[in-house]
Short mmCIF file of C-alpha atoms in Angstrom, two decimals:
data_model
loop_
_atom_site.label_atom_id
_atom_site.label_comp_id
_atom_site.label_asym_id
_atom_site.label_seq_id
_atom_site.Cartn_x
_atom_site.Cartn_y
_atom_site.Cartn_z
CA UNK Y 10 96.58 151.26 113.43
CA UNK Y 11 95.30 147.86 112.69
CA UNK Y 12 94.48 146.85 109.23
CA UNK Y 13 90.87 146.50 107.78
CA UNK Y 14 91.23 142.73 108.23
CA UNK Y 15 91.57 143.43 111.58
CA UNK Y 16 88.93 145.41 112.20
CA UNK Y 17 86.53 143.35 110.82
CA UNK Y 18 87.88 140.32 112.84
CA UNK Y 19 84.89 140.29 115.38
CA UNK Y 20 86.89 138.16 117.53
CA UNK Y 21 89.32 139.87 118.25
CA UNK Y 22 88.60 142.36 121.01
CA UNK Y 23 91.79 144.09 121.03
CA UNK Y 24 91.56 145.53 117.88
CA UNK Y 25 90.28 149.47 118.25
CA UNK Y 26 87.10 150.23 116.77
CA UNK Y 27 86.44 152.38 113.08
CA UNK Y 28 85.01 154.84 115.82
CA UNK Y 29 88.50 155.72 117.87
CA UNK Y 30 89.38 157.61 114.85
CA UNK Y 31 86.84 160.11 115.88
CA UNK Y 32 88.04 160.78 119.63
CA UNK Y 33 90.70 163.49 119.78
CA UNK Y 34 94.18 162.65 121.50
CA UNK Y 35 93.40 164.91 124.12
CA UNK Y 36 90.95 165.88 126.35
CA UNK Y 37 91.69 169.33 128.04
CA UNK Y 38 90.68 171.78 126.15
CA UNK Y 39 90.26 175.62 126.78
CA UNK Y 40 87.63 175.61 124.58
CA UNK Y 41 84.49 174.20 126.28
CA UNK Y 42 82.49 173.13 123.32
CA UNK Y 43 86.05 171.14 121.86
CA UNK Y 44 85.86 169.43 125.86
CA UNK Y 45 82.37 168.61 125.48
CA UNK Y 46 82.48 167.65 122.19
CA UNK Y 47 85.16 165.14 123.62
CA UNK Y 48 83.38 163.68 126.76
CA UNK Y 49 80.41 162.97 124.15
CA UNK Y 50 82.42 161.31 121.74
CA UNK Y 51 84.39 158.96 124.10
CA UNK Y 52 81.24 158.50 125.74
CA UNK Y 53 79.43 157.10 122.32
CA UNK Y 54 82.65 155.08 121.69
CA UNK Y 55 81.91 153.25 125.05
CA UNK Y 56 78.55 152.59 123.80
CA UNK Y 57 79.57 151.50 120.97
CA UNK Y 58 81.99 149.17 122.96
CA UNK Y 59 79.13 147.69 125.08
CA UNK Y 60 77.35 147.34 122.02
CA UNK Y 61 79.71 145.34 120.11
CA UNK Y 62 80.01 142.81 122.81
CA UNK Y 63 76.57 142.25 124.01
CA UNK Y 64 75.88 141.88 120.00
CA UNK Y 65 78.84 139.17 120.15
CA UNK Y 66 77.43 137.55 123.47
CA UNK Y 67 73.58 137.18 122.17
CA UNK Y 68 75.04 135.88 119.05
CA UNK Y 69 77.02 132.97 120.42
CA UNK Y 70 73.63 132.38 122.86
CA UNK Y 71 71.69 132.09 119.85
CA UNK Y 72 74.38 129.79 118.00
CA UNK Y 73 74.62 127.55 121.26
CA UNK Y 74 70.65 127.31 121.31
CA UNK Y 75 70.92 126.74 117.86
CA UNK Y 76 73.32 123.66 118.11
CA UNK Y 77 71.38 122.29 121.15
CA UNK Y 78 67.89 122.50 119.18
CA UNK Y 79 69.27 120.69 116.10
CA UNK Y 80 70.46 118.20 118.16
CA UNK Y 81 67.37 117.31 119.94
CA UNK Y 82 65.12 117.84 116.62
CA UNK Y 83 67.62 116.58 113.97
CA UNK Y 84 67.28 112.82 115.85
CA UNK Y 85 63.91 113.31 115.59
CA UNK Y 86 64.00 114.24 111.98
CA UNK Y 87 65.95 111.54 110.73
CA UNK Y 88 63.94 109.02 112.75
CA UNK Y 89 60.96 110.07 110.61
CA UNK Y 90 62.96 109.95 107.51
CA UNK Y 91 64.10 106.79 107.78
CA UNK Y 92 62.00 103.99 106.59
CA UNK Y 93 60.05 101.83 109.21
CA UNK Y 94 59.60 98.93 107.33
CA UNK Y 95 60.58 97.38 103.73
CA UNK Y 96 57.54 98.38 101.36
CA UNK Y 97 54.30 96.32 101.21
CA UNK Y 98 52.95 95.59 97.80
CA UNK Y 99 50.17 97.52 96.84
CA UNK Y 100 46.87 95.74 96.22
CA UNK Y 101 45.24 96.71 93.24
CA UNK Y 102 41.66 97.85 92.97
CA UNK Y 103 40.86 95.76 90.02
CA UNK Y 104 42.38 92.27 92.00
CA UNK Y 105 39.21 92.49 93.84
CA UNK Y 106 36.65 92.10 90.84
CA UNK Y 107 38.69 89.67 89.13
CA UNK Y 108 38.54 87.79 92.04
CA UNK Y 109 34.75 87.83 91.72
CA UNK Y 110 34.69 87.16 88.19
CA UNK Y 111 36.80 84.22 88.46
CA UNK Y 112 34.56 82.82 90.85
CA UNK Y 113 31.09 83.94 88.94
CA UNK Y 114 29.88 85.59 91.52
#
């Protein structure tokens, strides 16, 4: 049995799910309900299965979209971050009337 580590490893596909604790050893039964209590066991442990790895597949989609957007956009970004020119000085709204007083106007 692998360890908890293990199991939680996502990676590694080998690695049995929590869920194959569940299925018995065995499959024929004389008892009908212990057979079909089997077939829909194993059959939610390959759902389970499929699950697991479409989960794992849409995930690494979404982290290679994810990569390819921030590349494209984080250009972008840091274009508009980055200053386009050196800073003007401001003109003050008082340089105006002095101006005019100086001049008596």
């Amino acid at each position: 049995m692998a360890s908890f580590k293990e199991e939680i490893n996502p990676d590694n596909l080998d690695v049995p799910l929590p869920l194959d604790r569940w299925i018995p050893t065995e499959g024929d039964s004389t008892d009908p309900f212990q057979d079909r209590l089997y077939k829909l066991q194993y059959h939610m442990f390959l759902c389970d299965q499929k699950f697991e790895k479409w989960k794992m597949y849409l995930q690494r989609q979404f982290e290679k979209e994810q990569e390819e957007i921030l590349k494209e956009f984080g250009e972008k970004i840091k274009e508009l971050d980055a200053p386009s020119s050196p800073p003007q000085k401001k003109i003050k709204a008082n340089s105006l009337e002095d101006e005019f007083s100086r001049r008596g106007v």
